[in-house]
PDB file of C-alpha atoms and ligand atoms in Angstrom:
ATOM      1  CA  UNK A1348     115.456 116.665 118.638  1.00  0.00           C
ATOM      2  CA  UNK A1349     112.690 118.442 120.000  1.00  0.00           C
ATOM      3  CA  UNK A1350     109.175 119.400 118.623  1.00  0.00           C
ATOM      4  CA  UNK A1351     108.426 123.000 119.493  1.00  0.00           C
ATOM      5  CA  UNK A1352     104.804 124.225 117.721  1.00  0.00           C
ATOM      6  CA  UNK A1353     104.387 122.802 115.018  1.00  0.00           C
ATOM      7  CA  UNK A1354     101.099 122.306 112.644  1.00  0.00           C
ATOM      8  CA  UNK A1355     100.779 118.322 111.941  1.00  0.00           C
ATOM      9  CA  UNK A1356      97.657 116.387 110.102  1.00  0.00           C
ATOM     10  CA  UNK A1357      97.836 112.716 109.657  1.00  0.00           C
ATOM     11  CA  UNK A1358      96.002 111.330 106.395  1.00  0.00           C
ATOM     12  CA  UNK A1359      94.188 108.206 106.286  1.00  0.00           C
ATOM     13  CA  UNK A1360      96.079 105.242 105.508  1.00  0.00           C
ATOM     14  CA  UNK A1361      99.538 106.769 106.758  1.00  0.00           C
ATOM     15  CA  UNK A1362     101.050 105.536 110.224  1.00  0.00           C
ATOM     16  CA  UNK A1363     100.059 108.296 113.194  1.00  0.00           C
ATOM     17  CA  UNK A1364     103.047 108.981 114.964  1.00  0.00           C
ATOM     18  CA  UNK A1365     103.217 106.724 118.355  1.00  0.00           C
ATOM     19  CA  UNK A1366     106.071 105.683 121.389  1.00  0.00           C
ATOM     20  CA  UNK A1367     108.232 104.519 118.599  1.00  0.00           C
ATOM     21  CA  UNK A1368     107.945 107.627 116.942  1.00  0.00           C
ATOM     22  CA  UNK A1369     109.129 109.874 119.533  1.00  0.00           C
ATOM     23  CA  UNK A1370     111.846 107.662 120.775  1.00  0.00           C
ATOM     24  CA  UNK A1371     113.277 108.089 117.970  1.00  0.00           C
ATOM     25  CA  UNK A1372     112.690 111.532 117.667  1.00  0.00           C
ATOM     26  CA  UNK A1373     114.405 112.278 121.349  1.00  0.00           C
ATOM     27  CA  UNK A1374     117.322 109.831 120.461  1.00  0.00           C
ATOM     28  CA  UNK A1375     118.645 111.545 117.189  1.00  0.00           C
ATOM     29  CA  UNK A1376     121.327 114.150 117.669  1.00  0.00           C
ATOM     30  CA  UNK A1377     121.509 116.776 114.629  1.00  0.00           C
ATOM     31  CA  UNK A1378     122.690 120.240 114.083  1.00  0.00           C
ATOM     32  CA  UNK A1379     122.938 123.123 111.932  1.00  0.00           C
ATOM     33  CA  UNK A1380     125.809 121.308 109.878  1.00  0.00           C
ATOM     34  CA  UNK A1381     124.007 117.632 109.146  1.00  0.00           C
ATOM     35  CA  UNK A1382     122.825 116.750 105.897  1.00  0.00           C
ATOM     36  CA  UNK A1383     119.602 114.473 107.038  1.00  0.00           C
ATOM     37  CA  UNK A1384     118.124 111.601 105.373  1.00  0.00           C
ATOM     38  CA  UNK A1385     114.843 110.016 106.976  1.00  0.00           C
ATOM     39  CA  UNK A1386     113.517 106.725 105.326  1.00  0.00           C
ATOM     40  CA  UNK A1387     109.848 105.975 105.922  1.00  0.00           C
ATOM     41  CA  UNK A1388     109.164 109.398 106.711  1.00  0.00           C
ATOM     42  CA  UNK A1389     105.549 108.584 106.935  1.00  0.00           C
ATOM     43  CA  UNK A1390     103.670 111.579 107.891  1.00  0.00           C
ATOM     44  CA  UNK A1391     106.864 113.351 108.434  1.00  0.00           C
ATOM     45  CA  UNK A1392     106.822 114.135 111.950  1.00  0.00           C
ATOM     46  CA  UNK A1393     110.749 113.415 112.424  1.00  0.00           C
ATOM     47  CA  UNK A1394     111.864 115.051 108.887  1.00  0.00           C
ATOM     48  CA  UNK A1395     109.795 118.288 109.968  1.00  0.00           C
ATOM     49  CA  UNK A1396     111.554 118.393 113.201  1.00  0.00           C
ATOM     50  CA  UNK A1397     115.047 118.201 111.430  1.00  0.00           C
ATOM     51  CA  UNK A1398     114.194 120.426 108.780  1.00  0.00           C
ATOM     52  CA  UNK A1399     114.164 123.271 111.684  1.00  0.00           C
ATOM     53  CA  UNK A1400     117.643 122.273 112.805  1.00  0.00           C
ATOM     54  CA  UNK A1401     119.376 120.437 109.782  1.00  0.00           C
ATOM     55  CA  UNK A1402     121.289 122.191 107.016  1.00  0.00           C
ATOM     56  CA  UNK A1403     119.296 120.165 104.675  1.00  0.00           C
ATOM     57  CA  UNK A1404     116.602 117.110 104.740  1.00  0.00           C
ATOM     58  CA  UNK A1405     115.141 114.803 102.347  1.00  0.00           C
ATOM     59  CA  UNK A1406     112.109 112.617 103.666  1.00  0.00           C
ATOM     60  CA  UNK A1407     111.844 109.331 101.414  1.00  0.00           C
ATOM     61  CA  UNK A1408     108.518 106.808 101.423  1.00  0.00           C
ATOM     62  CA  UNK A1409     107.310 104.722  99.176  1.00  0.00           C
ATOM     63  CA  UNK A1410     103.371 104.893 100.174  1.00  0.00           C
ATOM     64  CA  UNK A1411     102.227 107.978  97.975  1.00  0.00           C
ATOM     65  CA  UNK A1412      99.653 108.444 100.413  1.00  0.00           C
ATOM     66  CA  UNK A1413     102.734 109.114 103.226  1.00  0.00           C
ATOM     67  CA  UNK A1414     104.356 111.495 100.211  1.00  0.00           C
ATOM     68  CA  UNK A1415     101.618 113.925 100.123  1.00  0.00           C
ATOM     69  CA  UNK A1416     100.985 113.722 103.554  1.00  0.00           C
ATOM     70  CA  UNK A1417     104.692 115.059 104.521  1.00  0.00           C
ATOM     71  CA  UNK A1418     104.801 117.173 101.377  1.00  0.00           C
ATOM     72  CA  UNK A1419     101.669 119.129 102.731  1.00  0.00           C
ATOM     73  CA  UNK A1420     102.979 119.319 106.396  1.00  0.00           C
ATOM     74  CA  UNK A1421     106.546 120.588 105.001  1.00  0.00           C
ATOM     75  CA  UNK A1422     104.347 123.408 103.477  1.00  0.00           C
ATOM     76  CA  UNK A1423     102.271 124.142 106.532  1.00  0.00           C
ATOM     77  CA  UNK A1424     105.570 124.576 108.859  1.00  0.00           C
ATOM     78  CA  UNK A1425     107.518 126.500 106.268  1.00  0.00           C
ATOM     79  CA  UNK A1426     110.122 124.242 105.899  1.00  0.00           C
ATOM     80  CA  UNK A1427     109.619 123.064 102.439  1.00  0.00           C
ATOM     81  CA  UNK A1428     112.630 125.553 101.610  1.00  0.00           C
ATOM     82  CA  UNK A1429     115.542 123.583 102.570  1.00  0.00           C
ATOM     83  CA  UNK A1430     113.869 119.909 102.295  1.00  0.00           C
ATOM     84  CA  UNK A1431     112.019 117.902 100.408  1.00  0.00           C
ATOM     85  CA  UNK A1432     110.328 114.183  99.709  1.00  0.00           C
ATOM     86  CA  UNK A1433     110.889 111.573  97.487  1.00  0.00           C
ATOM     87  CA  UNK A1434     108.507 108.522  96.991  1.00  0.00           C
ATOM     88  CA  UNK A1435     111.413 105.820  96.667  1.00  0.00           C
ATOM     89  CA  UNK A1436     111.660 102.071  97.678  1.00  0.00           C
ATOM     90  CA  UNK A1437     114.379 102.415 100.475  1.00  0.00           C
ATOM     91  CA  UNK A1438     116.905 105.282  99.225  1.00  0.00           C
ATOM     92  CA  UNK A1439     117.040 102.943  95.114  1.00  0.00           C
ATOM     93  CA  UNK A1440     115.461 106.803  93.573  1.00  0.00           C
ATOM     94  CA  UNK A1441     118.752 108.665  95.335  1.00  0.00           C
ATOM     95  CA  UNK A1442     121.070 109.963  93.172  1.00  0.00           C
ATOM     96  CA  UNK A1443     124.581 107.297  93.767  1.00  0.00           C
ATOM     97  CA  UNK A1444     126.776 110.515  94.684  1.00  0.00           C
ATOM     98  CA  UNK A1445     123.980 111.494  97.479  1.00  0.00           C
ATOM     99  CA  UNK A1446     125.603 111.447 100.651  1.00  0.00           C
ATOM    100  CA  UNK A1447     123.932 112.096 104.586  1.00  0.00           C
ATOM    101  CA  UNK A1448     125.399 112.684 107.949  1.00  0.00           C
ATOM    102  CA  UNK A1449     122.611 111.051 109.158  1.00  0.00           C
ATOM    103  CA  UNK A1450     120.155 108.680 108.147  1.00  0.00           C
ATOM    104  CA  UNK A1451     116.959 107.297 110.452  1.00  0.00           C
ATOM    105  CA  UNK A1452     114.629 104.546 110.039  1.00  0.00           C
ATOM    106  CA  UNK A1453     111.520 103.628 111.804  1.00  0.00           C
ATOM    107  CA  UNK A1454     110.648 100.867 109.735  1.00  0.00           C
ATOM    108  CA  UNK A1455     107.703  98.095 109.857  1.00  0.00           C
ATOM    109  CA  UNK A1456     109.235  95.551 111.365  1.00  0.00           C
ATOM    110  CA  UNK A1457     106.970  92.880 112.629  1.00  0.00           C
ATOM    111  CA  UNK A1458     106.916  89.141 110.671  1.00  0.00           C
ATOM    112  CA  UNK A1459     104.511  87.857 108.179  1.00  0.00           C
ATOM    113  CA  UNK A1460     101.276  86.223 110.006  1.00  0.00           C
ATOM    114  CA  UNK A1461      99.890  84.532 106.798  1.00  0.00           C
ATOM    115  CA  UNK A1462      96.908  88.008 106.862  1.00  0.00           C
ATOM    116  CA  UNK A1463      97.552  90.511 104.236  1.00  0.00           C
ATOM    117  CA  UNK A1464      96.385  93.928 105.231  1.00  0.00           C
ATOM    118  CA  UNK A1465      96.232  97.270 103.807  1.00  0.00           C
ATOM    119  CA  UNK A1466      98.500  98.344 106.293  1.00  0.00           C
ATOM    120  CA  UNK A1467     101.328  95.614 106.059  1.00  0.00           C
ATOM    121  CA  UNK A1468     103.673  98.756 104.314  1.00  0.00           C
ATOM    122  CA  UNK A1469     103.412 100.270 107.765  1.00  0.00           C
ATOM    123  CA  UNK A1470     104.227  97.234 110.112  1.00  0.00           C
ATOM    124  CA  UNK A1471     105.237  94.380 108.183  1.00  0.00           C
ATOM    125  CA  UNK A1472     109.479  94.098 107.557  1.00  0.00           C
ATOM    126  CA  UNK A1473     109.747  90.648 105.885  1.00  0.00           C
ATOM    127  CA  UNK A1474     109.422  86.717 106.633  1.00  0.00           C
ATOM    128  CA  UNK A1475     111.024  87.004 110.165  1.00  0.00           C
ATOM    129  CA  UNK A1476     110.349  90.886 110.651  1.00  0.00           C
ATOM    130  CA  UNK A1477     113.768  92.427 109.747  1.00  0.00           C
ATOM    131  CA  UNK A1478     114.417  91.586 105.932  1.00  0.00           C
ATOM    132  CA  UNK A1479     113.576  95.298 105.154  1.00  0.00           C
ATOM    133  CA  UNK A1480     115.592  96.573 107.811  1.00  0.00           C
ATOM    134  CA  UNK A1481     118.979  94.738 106.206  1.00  0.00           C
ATOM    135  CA  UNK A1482     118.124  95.747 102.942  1.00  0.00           C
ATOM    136  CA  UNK A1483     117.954  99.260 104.358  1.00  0.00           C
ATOM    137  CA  UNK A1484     121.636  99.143 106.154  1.00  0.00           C
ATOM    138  CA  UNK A1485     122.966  97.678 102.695  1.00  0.00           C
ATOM    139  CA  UNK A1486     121.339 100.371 101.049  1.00  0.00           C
ATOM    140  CA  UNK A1487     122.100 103.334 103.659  1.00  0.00           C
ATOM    141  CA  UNK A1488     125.664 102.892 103.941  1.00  0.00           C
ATOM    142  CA  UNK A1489     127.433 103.844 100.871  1.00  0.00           C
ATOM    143  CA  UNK A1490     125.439 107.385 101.366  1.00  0.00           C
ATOM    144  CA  UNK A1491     126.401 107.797 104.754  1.00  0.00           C
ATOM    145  CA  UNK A1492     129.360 110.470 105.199  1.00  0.00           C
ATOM    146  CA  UNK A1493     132.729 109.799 107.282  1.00  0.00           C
ATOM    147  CA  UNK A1494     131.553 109.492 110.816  1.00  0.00           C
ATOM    148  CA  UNK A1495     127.989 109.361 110.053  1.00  0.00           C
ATOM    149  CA  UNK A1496     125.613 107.824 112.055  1.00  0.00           C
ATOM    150  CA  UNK A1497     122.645 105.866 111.458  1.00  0.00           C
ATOM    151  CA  UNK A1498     119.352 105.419 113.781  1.00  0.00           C
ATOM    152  CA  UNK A1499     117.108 102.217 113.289  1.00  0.00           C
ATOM    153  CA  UNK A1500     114.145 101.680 116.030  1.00  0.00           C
ATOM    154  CA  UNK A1501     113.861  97.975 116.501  1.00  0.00           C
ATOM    155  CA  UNK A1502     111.435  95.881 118.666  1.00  0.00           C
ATOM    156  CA  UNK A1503     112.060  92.692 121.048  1.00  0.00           C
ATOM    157  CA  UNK A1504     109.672  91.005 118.853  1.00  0.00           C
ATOM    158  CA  UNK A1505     111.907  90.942 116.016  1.00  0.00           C
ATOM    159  CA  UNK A1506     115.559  89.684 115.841  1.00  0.00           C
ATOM    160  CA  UNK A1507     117.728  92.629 117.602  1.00  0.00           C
ATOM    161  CA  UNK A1508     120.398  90.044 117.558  1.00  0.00           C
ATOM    162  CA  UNK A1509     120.517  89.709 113.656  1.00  0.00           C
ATOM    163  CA  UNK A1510     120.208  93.500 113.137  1.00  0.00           C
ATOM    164  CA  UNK A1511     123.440  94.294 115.190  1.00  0.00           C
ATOM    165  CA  UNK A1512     125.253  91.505 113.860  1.00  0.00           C
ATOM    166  CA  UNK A1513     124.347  91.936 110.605  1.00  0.00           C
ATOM    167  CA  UNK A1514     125.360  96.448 111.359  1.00  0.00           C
ATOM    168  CA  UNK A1515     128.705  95.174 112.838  1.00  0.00           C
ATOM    169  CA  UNK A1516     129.547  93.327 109.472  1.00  0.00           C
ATOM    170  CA  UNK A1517     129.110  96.333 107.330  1.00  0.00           C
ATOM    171  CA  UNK A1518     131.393  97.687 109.615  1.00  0.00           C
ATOM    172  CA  UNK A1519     129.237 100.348 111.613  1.00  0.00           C
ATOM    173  CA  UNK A1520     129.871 100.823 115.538  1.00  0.00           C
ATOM    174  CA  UNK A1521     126.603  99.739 117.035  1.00  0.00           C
ATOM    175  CA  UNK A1522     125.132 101.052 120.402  1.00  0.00           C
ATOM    176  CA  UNK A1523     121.484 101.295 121.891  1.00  0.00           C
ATOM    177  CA  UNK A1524     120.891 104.895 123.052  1.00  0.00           C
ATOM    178  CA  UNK A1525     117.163 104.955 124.119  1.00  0.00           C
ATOM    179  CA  UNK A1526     114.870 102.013 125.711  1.00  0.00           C
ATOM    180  CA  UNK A1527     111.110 101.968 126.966  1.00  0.00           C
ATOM    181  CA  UNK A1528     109.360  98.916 127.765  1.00  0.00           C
ATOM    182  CA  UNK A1529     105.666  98.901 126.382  1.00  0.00           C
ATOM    183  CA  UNK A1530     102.889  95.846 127.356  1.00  0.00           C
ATOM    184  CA  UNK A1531     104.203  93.308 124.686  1.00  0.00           C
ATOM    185  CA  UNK A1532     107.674  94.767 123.729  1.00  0.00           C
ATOM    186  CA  UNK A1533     109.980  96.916 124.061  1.00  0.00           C
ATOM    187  CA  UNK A1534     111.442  99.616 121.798  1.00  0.00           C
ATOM    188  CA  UNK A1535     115.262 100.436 121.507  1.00  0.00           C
ATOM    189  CA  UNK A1536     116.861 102.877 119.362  1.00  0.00           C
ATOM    190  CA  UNK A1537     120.442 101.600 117.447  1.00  0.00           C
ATOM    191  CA  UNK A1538     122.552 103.871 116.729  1.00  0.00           C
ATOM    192  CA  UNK A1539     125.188 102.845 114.112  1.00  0.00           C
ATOM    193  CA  UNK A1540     128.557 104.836 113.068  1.00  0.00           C
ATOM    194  CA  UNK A1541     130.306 104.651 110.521  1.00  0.00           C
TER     195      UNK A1541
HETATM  196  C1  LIG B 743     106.363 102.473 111.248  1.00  0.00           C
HETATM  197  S1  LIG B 743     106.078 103.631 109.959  1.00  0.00           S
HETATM  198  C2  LIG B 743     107.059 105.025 110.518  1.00  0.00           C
HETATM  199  C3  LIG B 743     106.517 106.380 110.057  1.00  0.00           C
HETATM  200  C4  LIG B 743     107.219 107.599 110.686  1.00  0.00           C
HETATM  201  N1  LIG B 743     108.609 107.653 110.368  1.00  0.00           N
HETATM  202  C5  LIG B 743     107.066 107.572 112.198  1.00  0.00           C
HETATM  203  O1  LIG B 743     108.047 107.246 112.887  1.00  0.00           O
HETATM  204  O2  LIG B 743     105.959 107.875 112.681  1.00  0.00           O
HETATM  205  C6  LIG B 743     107.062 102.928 108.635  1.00  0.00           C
HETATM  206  C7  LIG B 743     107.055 103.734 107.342  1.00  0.00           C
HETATM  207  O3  LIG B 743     107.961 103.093 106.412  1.00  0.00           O
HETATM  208  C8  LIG B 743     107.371 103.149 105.121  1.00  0.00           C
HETATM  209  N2  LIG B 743     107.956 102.085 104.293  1.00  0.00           N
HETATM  210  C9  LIG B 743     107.676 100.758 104.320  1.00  0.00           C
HETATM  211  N3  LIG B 743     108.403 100.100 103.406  1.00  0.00           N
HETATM  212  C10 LIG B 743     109.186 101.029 102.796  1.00  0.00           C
HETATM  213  C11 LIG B 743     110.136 100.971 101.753  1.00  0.00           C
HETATM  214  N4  LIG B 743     110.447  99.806 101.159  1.00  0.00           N
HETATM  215  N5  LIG B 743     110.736 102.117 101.344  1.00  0.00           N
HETATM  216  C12 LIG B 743     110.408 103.298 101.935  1.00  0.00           C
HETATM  217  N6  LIG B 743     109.505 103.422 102.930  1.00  0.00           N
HETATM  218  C13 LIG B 743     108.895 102.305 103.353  1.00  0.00           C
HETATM  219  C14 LIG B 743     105.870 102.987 105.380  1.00  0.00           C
HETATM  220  O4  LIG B 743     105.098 103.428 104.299  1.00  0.00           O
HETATM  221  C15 LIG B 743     105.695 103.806 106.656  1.00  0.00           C
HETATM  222  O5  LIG B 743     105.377 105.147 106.352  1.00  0.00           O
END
């Protein structure tokens, strides 16, 4: 996807788009016929970017602070029409018979150090870093469509092994379509169809 002009403000307390952001944002494939789901939408940098290509989108987060935040950049891009966010905890608030072509996650994923922050919602996914990530793939795939496809962003300093293990066994096709190498990690981008 690409970004074009676009009129963005981040809010205090919600995660500023970075690397991981716009791998992700390069990596996901959409047109005019996908129904789009992003979860964690954060400031909604990715779910404004479909919105201008996707049939529809629905941005989910369950920080409030992230809610407005997208709600009020949906506005200031005109895209508001065709899309729209939902504070949710992982897609539980989505209607059962909801169902997406695609479905993207940039989700906290680092493990528990023992230091609770107000910013653990943003980079924190569990005891060893990817609890929240499985509970999303159980949660994402009985809304994903025939042939959907699912993105995740995951980091070498949680378990990549466990993720794609654990995507093969809910029988999604697993491939990593994007890599970059940062000082302490790197980034890849799984893509998962159904
Ligand atoms: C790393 S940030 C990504 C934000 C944005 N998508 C981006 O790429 O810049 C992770 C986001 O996931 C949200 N999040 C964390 N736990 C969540 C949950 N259980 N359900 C929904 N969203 C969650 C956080 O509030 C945060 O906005």
């Amino acid at each position: 996807m690409k970004l074009g002009d676009m009129k963005f403000e981040i809010d205090d307390g919600v995660y500023p788009p970075a690397e991981d952001t716009y791998l992700l944002l390069d990596a996901i494939e959409i047109d005019g016929t996908d129904s789009f789901l992003e979860v964690g939408c954060g400031a909604g940098l990715i779910s404004m970017a479909a919105a201008r290509v996707a049939k529809t989108v629905i941005a989910i987060d369950s920080s409030l602070d992230a809610i407005k935040n997208t709600a009020r950049n949906f506005i200031a891009n005109s895209v508001d029409g065709r899309s729209c966010v939902v504070q949710s905890d992982l897609l539980s608030a989505l209607a059962r018979d909801a169902r997406f072509s695609v479905i993207a996650f940039n989700p906290p994923y680092l493990p528990e150090d023992g230091i609770v922050t107000e910013m653990d919602h943003v980079f924190v996914g569990g005891g060893s870093g990817v609890e929240l990530t499985e509970r999303f793939i159980q949660q994402a795939i009985p809304h994903l469509e025939k042939s959907g496809r699912i993105y995740i962003v995951v980091s070498t300093l949680a378990d990549i092994e466990r993720i794609t293990n654990f995507m093969e066994s809910q029988n999604l096709q697993v491939n990593v379509i994007a890599e970059a190498q940062f000082f302490f990690e790197a980034i890849r981008i799984l893509k998962g169809r159904s």
